[in-house]
Amino acid sequence: MAGLTISSIDGDLKVMYDDMVQELNNLNPGIYKRFKKLDRYRGTGSGYYFATRMKGNQRLGAAAEAGAIVSAGSSTWIKGYVVCVYNYRPFQTTGPAVARAKNGGGFVTDVLTDDIALGEKELTRYLNEQAVRSGDGVITQANGAGTTSTSLTVDSTRQLHENMQIEAYASTVEQFGQTTAVAISNINRNTKVVTLAAAKSWDDNSNIYRYNQYNSGTPLETNGLRNLVDDSTSASVENIDPATYLQWTSYHDSSGGQVTRMRLAKAINFVEIFTNKAIDEIWCNGATRNNIFMMVQPGIEFTEPKNLELMYDPKDDPLRFMGRVFPVDECIYDGDIFGLTWETLGKIVEKPMDVGSVIPGMGNTLLRDAGYDSGTGFISVYEQLVCLDRRANFKFTDLTTDYTF
């Protein structure tokens, strides 16, 4: 796969892209205009992947008042041709419940807080795990040897998640996991220490694979839109056929089925609302307010460099923001439709989730004016731009090294 470029499938991407842009225009001309800016990205032969994990609504408002919390439903993954990724998890609540929660309403506040914590944990599990493709299968490497230990330090955690089953090989010699799968019980993404469910031994620089991938013949690893499958065609893209799509996405949602561009367009529509400015515009526009009554707040704010890692080798062409050279590993934030630029790239910081994060200032007034007594809140996380493979071609601004998305 080394040196592979996706420019060969640019024609397929263009068809998908143009159709989706038209659907976006039908839904919302404003979104269409912003999304149209991404056209310049397509000219490079690059592809992007959008993953929105939509959990079934939890009836936190009325259900909480009735003393019954309804479990969330199954996940749906929406994939498409865009520049950035925004994961969110919705729940439903009522205007009165929101009002009480804002005023420290005891049980309802506790329920909202607990659900936010649960949602954040679920979303974190899928952070950076966007798609899968056929490749060499190596998802990370051991950084140091271990003897009968449960603490495995790795080079990168971006393709790992809790409860994931893994196996390790030093060259062609199994270290652990092939005969009996070994699960990940915890991940510290700051120290890159992975806690294994069972004590194992391994050599330094052992390759880590998903369970059963080393000897599978077509090992899978996470990656971006390189393998986009269009639900409207039977042709395969990058050796991924729609007939095997469920297997292709089984790491995320084995019952999700193929996606549609209309779902994607609706997801983009939701994403557009995740800004303070958009909330203000909705509030000031009566017609829009009556149609869109979702209570939303951004899950991040842009203030200072923090926890931002780039997927490149700084020896090639280090990027610097606000006097800081960012470390190797992981991915990079970007996103034209969110108004991010290279100038704002170094000012991203995660915003802690709390009740205030999902209940905007309008509260139940927004719901009442929209003619509803309930609405949908969102627990959300920003997800990195898909930049998971350095082995093909994509040109960053001001860089001399090509990378792929």
Coordinates of C-alpha atoms in Angstrom, one line a residue:
M1 CA 0.0 0.0 0.0
A2 CA 3.0 2.3 0.3
G3 CA 2.8 5.3 -2.0
L4 CA -0.8 4.6 -3.0
T5 CA -2.7 7.7 -4.0
I6 CA -6.4 8.1 -4.0
S7 CA -6.4 10.4 -7.0
S8 CA -7.3 7.4 -9.1
I9 CA -10.8 7.4 -7.5
D10 CA -11.2 11.1 -7.7
G11 CA -14.0 10.6 -10.3
D12 CA -16.0 8.5 -7.9
L13 CA -15.5 10.9 -5.1
K14 CA -16.6 13.8 -7.4
V15 CA -19.9 12.1 -8.2
M16 CA -20.6 11.5 -4.5
Y17 CA -19.4 15.0 -3.6
D18 CA -21.5 16.8 -6.2
D19 CA -24.7 14.9 -5.4
M20 CA -24.3 15.5 -1.7
V21 CA -23.6 19.2 -2.1
Q22 CA -26.8 19.5 -4.1
E23 CA -28.7 17.8 -1.3
L24 CA -27.2 20.2 1.2
N25 CA -28.3 23.1 -1.0
N26 CA -31.8 21.8 -1.0
L27 CA -31.8 21.5 2.8
N28 CA -30.0 24.7 3.7
P29 CA -28.4 27.2 1.2
G30 CA -26.2 28.7 3.9
I31 CA -24.7 25.3 4.7
Y32 CA -24.3 24.7 1.0
K33 CA -22.3 27.9 0.6
R34 CA -19.9 27.0 3.4
F35 CA -19.6 23.4 2.3
K36 CA -18.8 24.5 -1.2
K37 CA -15.6 25.9 0.1
L38 CA -14.4 22.4 0.4
D39 CA -14.3 22.0 -3.4
R40 CA -10.7 23.2 -3.4
Y41 CA -9.8 20.3 -1.2
R42 CA -11.1 17.8 -3.7
G43 CA -8.9 19.3 -6.4
T44 CA -5.9 17.8 -4.6
G45 CA -7.3 14.3 -4.9
S46 CA -7.9 14.1 -1.2
G47 CA -10.8 12.5 0.6
Y48 CA -12.4 13.1 3.9
Y49 CA -14.5 11.1 6.3
F50 CA -17.4 12.2 8.5
A51 CA -18.5 10.0 11.3
T52 CA -21.5 11.0 13.5
R53 CA -22.3 8.5 16.2
M54 CA -26.0 9.0 16.8
K55 CA -27.2 7.2 19.9
G56 CA -30.9 6.5 20.3
N57 CA -32.6 9.2 22.3
Q58 CA -32.7 8.9 26.0
R59 CA -35.9 10.3 27.4
L60 CA -34.2 12.1 30.3
G61 CA -36.8 14.7 30.8
A62 CA -40.2 13.0 31.0
A63 CA -38.7 9.6 31.8
A64 CA -36.6 11.1 34.6
E65 CA -39.7 12.7 36.1
A66 CA -41.4 9.3 35.9
G67 CA -38.5 7.7 37.6
A68 CA -37.5 5.6 34.6
I69 CA -34.4 6.1 32.5
V70 CA -34.6 4.6 29.1
S71 CA -31.4 3.1 27.7
A72 CA -29.9 4.5 24.6
G73 CA -30.5 2.6 21.3
S74 CA -28.0 1.4 18.7
S75 CA -25.4 3.5 17.0
T76 CA -25.5 4.8 13.4
W77 CA -22.4 5.9 11.6
I78 CA -22.7 8.4 8.9
K79 CA -19.9 8.7 6.4
G80 CA -19.2 11.2 3.7
Y81 CA -16.9 13.6 2.0
V82 CA -16.1 16.4 4.4
V83 CA -13.1 17.9 6.1
C84 CA -13.7 17.4 9.8
V85 CA -15.5 15.1 12.2
Y86 CA -17.9 15.9 14.9
N87 CA -19.3 13.2 17.1
Y88 CA -22.4 13.8 19.2
R89 CA -24.9 11.8 21.2
P90 CA -28.4 13.1 21.6
F91 CA -30.9 12.8 24.4
Q92 CA -34.4 14.2 24.9
T93 CA -35.5 16.4 27.8
T94 CA -38.4 18.7 28.6
G95 CA -38.6 22.4 29.1
P96 CA -39.6 22.1 32.8
A97 CA -36.8 19.6 33.4
V98 CA -34.3 22.0 31.8
A99 CA -35.6 24.9 33.9
R100 CA -35.2 22.8 37.1
A101 CA -31.8 21.5 36.0
K102 CA -30.6 25.1 35.4
N103 CA -31.7 26.0 38.9
G104 CA -30.0 23.1 40.6
G105 CA -33.1 20.8 40.3
G106 CA -31.9 17.9 42.3
F107 CA -32.7 14.6 40.7
V108 CA -33.0 15.9 37.2
T109 CA -29.7 17.7 37.4
D110 CA -28.1 14.5 38.7
V111 CA -29.6 12.5 35.8
L112 CA -28.3 15.0 33.2
T113 CA -24.9 15.1 34.8
D114 CA -24.7 11.3 34.9
D115 CA -25.8 11.0 31.3
I116 CA -23.3 13.5 30.1
A117 CA -20.6 11.5 31.8
L118 CA -21.9 8.3 30.2
G119 CA -22.1 9.9 26.8
E120 CA -18.7 11.4 27.0
K121 CA -17.2 8.0 27.9
E122 CA -18.9 6.4 25.0
L123 CA -17.8 9.1 22.6
T124 CA -14.3 8.9 23.8
R125 CA -14.2 5.2 23.1
Y126 CA -14.7 6.0 19.4
L127 CA -12.5 9.0 19.2
N128 CA -10.1 8.5 16.4
E129 CA -11.6 5.2 15.4
Q130 CA -13.1 6.3 12.1
A131 CA -13.0 3.6 9.5
V132 CA -11.1 0.4 8.5
R133 CA -9.3 -0.7 5.4
S134 CA -7.1 -3.4 4.2
G135 CA -3.5 -2.7 5.0
D136 CA -0.6 -4.1 7.0
G137 CA -2.9 -4.2 10.0
V138 CA -0.4 -2.7 12.5
I139 CA -2.3 -0.3 14.7
T140 CA 0.5 0.6 17.1
Q141 CA 3.8 -0.7 18.4
A142 CA 5.0 -1.6 21.9
N143 CA 7.3 1.0 23.3
G144 CA 9.5 -1.2 25.6
A145 CA 9.4 -4.8 26.5
G146 CA 7.2 -6.4 29.2
T147 CA 7.3 -9.5 31.3
T148 CA 4.1 -10.9 32.8
S149 CA 2.6 -7.5 32.9
T150 CA -0.7 -5.8 32.3
S151 CA 0.8 -2.4 31.5
L152 CA 1.7 -2.0 27.9
T153 CA 3.2 1.3 26.7
V154 CA 2.5 1.9 23.0
D155 CA 3.6 4.5 20.5
S156 CA 0.1 5.7 19.7
T157 CA -3.4 5.1 21.1
R158 CA -5.4 6.7 18.3
Q159 CA -6.6 3.3 16.9
L160 CA -7.2 1.7 20.3
H161 CA -10.3 1.7 22.5
E162 CA -11.4 0.1 25.7
N163 CA -12.6 -3.5 25.4
M164 CA -10.9 -3.9 22.1
Q165 CA -9.2 -7.3 21.6
I166 CA -5.6 -7.2 20.4
E167 CA -2.7 -9.5 19.5
A168 CA 1.0 -8.8 19.4
Y169 CA 3.8 -10.1 17.2
A170 CA 7.6 -9.5 17.2
S171 CA 8.3 -9.9 13.5
T172 CA 6.5 -13.2 12.8
V173 CA 6.7 -14.6 16.4
E174 CA 3.5 -14.3 18.4
Q175 CA 3.9 -12.5 21.7
F176 CA 0.3 -12.8 22.9
G177 CA -3.3 -12.7 21.8
Q178 CA -3.5 -15.0 18.7
T179 CA -4.5 -18.2 20.6
T180 CA -6.5 -16.4 23.3
A181 CA -7.6 -12.8 22.7
V182 CA -6.4 -10.2 25.1
A183 CA -8.7 -7.3 25.8
I184 CA -7.8 -3.7 26.6
S185 CA -9.4 -2.7 29.9
N186 CA -8.1 0.9 30.1
I187 CA -6.2 3.4 28.1
N188 CA -4.3 6.5 29.3
R189 CA -4.0 8.6 26.2
N190 CA -1.7 11.0 27.9
T191 CA 0.9 8.5 29.0
K192 CA 0.0 6.0 26.2
V193 CA -0.1 3.2 28.7
V194 CA -2.6 0.5 27.9
T195 CA -3.9 -1.8 30.6
L196 CA -4.5 -5.4 29.5
A197 CA -7.2 -7.6 31.0
A198 CA -4.6 -10.3 31.5
A199 CA -0.8 -10.3 32.3
K200 CA 1.3 -11.0 29.2
S201 CA 4.9 -10.7 27.9
W202 CA 6.2 -9.0 24.8
D203 CA 9.3 -7.7 23.1
D204 CA 10.1 -4.1 22.5
N205 CA 8.7 -2.8 19.2
S206 CA 6.2 -5.7 18.9
N207 CA 3.5 -4.9 16.4
I208 CA 0.0 -4.7 17.8
Y209 CA -2.9 -5.9 15.7
R210 CA -6.6 -6.2 16.1
Y211 CA -7.4 -9.7 17.3
N212 CA -7.3 -12.3 14.4
Q213 CA -6.0 -9.7 11.9
Y214 CA -2.3 -10.8 11.7
N215 CA -3.2 -14.1 10.0
S216 CA -6.3 -13.0 8.3
G217 CA -4.8 -12.5 4.9
T218 CA -6.3 -9.0 4.6
P219 CA -5.5 -7.3 7.9
L220 CA -7.6 -4.3 8.8
E221 CA -6.5 -1.0 10.3
T222 CA -8.3 2.2 10.9
N223 CA -8.1 4.9 8.3
G224 CA -10.2 7.6 6.6
L225 CA -12.2 8.0 3.5
R226 CA -9.7 6.0 1.4
N227 CA -12.4 3.3 1.4
L228 CA -15.6 5.3 1.1
V229 CA -18.4 3.1 -0.1
D230 CA -21.2 4.8 -2.0
D231 CA -24.6 3.3 -1.2
S232 CA -25.9 4.2 -4.7
T233 CA -23.4 2.0 -6.7
S234 CA -22.3 -1.6 -6.7
A235 CA -18.7 -0.7 -7.8
S236 CA -16.0 -1.2 -5.2
V237 CA -13.7 1.6 -4.1
E238 CA -10.2 0.7 -2.9
N239 CA -11.2 -3.0 -2.8
I240 CA -14.1 -2.4 -0.5
D241 CA -17.4 -3.7 -2.0
P242 CA -20.8 -2.5 -0.7
A243 CA -21.8 -6.2 -0.4
T244 CA -19.2 -6.4 2.5
Y245 CA -20.1 -3.1 4.0
L246 CA -21.5 -4.5 7.2
Q247 CA -18.3 -6.4 7.8
W248 CA -16.3 -3.4 6.9
T249 CA -18.0 -1.3 9.6
S250 CA -18.4 -4.1 12.2
Y251 CA -15.9 -2.4 14.5
H252 CA -18.5 0.3 15.0
D253 CA -22.0 -0.9 14.4
S254 CA -22.6 -4.3 12.9
S255 CA -26.4 -3.6 12.5
G256 CA -26.1 -0.1 11.1
G257 CA -26.5 -1.0 7.4
Q258 CA -25.3 1.2 4.6
V259 CA -25.5 4.9 4.9
T260 CA -27.3 7.4 2.7
R261 CA -26.2 10.8 1.6
M262 CA -29.5 12.2 3.0
R263 CA -28.5 11.1 6.4
L264 CA -25.2 12.7 5.9
A265 CA -26.8 16.0 4.8
K266 CA -29.0 16.0 7.9
A267 CA -26.0 15.3 10.1
I268 CA -24.2 18.3 8.5
N269 CA -27.3 20.3 9.3
F270 CA -27.0 19.3 12.9
V271 CA -23.3 20.1 13.0
E272 CA -23.9 23.6 11.7
I273 CA -26.0 24.3 14.7
F274 CA -23.1 23.5 17.1
T275 CA -21.9 27.1 17.3
N276 CA -22.9 30.0 19.5
K277 CA -23.4 32.2 16.4
A278 CA -25.7 29.7 14.8
I279 CA -27.7 29.4 18.1
D280 CA -28.0 33.2 18.1
E281 CA -29.1 33.3 14.5
I282 CA -31.7 30.6 15.1
W283 CA -33.0 32.5 18.1
C284 CA -33.3 35.7 16.2
N285 CA -35.0 34.1 13.2
G286 CA -38.6 33.2 14.2
A287 CA -39.2 31.0 11.2
T288 CA -36.0 29.1 11.7
R289 CA -36.6 28.9 15.5
N290 CA -40.0 27.3 14.9
N291 CA -38.4 24.6 12.8
I292 CA -35.3 24.0 14.8
F293 CA -35.7 23.7 18.5
M294 CA -32.7 21.6 19.4
M295 CA -30.9 22.8 22.5
V296 CA -27.2 22.7 21.6
Q297 CA -24.0 24.0 22.9
P298 CA -20.4 23.6 21.5
G299 CA -18.4 20.9 23.2
I300 CA -15.1 22.7 22.7
E301 CA -13.9 26.2 22.8
F302 CA -10.8 27.7 21.1
T303 CA -8.6 29.4 23.6
E304 CA -5.0 28.1 23.7
P305 CA -2.8 25.3 22.5
K306 CA -3.5 22.1 24.5
N307 CA -3.6 18.4 23.8
L308 CA -3.1 19.1 20.1
E309 CA -0.9 16.5 18.3
L310 CA 0.0 16.3 14.7
M311 CA 0.3 13.2 12.6
Y312 CA 3.7 13.9 11.0
D313 CA 7.4 13.6 11.6
P314 CA 8.6 17.1 12.7
K315 CA 12.0 16.3 11.1
D316 CA 10.2 16.6 7.8
D317 CA 8.5 20.0 8.1
P318 CA 7.5 20.9 11.7
L319 CA 4.4 23.0 12.0
R320 CA 4.6 25.7 14.7
F321 CA 1.7 27.5 16.3
M322 CA 2.1 30.3 18.8
G323 CA 5.8 29.6 19.2
R324 CA 5.2 25.9 20.0
V325 CA 6.3 22.9 18.0
F326 CA 3.7 20.1 18.4
P327 CA 4.8 16.6 19.2
V328 CA 4.7 13.6 16.9
D329 CA 1.8 11.2 16.9
E330 CA -2.0 11.2 16.7
C331 CA -3.9 13.5 14.4
I332 CA -4.6 17.1 13.6
Y333 CA -7.6 19.4 14.0
D334 CA -8.9 21.3 11.1
G335 CA -12.3 22.1 9.4
D336 CA -13.3 24.8 7.0
I337 CA -17.0 24.4 7.7
F338 CA -16.3 25.2 11.3
G339 CA -14.4 28.3 10.5
L340 CA -11.1 26.9 11.6
T341 CA -7.9 28.1 9.8
W342 CA -4.3 27.4 10.2
E343 CA -4.2 30.6 12.3
T344 CA -6.8 29.2 14.8
L345 CA -5.5 25.7 14.6
G346 CA -3.2 26.1 17.6
K347 CA -5.9 27.5 19.8
I348 CA -8.0 24.4 20.4
V349 CA -8.7 23.2 23.9
E350 CA -11.3 20.7 25.1
K351 CA -14.2 22.1 27.1
P352 CA -15.2 20.1 30.1
M353 CA -18.7 18.7 29.9
D354 CA -21.3 19.7 32.5
V355 CA -25.0 20.5 32.6
G356 CA -24.3 24.0 31.3
S357 CA -22.6 22.5 28.3
V358 CA -25.8 21.1 26.9
I359 CA -28.3 23.6 28.2
P360 CA -28.0 27.0 26.4
G361 CA -29.2 30.2 28.0
M362 CA -32.5 30.1 26.2
G363 CA -33.6 27.1 28.2
N364 CA -37.3 26.2 28.2
T365 CA -38.1 29.6 26.6
L366 CA -36.7 28.4 23.3
L367 CA -38.8 25.3 23.5
R368 CA -41.9 27.1 24.4
D369 CA -41.6 29.7 21.6
A370 CA -41.0 26.9 19.2
G371 CA -44.3 25.3 20.2
Y372 CA -42.8 22.2 21.9
D373 CA -42.6 21.1 25.4
S374 CA -39.5 18.9 24.8
G375 CA -36.4 19.0 22.7
T376 CA -33.1 17.3 22.0
G377 CA -29.9 18.1 23.7
F378 CA -26.5 16.9 22.5
I379 CA -23.4 15.6 24.3
S380 CA -20.7 16.2 21.8
V381 CA -17.0 15.9 21.2
Y382 CA -14.8 17.3 18.4
E383 CA -12.9 14.6 16.6
Q384 CA -9.7 15.0 14.7
L385 CA -9.3 15.5 11.0
V386 CA -8.8 12.2 9.4
C387 CA -5.0 12.0 8.9
L388 CA -4.1 8.5 9.7
D389 CA -1.8 7.3 6.9
R390 CA 1.4 9.0 5.9
R391 CA 2.0 6.6 3.1
A392 CA 0.1 8.3 0.2
N393 CA -0.4 11.7 -1.2
F394 CA -1.9 14.8 0.2
K395 CA -0.3 18.3 0.4
F396 CA -0.6 20.3 3.5
T397 CA -0.2 24.1 3.1
D398 CA 3.4 25.1 3.4
L399 CA 4.6 21.5 3.7
T400 CA 6.9 19.7 1.4
T401 CA 5.9 16.3 2.5
D402 CA 2.7 14.6 1.2
Y403 CA 0.3 12.9 3.5
T404 CA -3.0 11.2 3.0
F405 CA -6.5 11.5 4.5

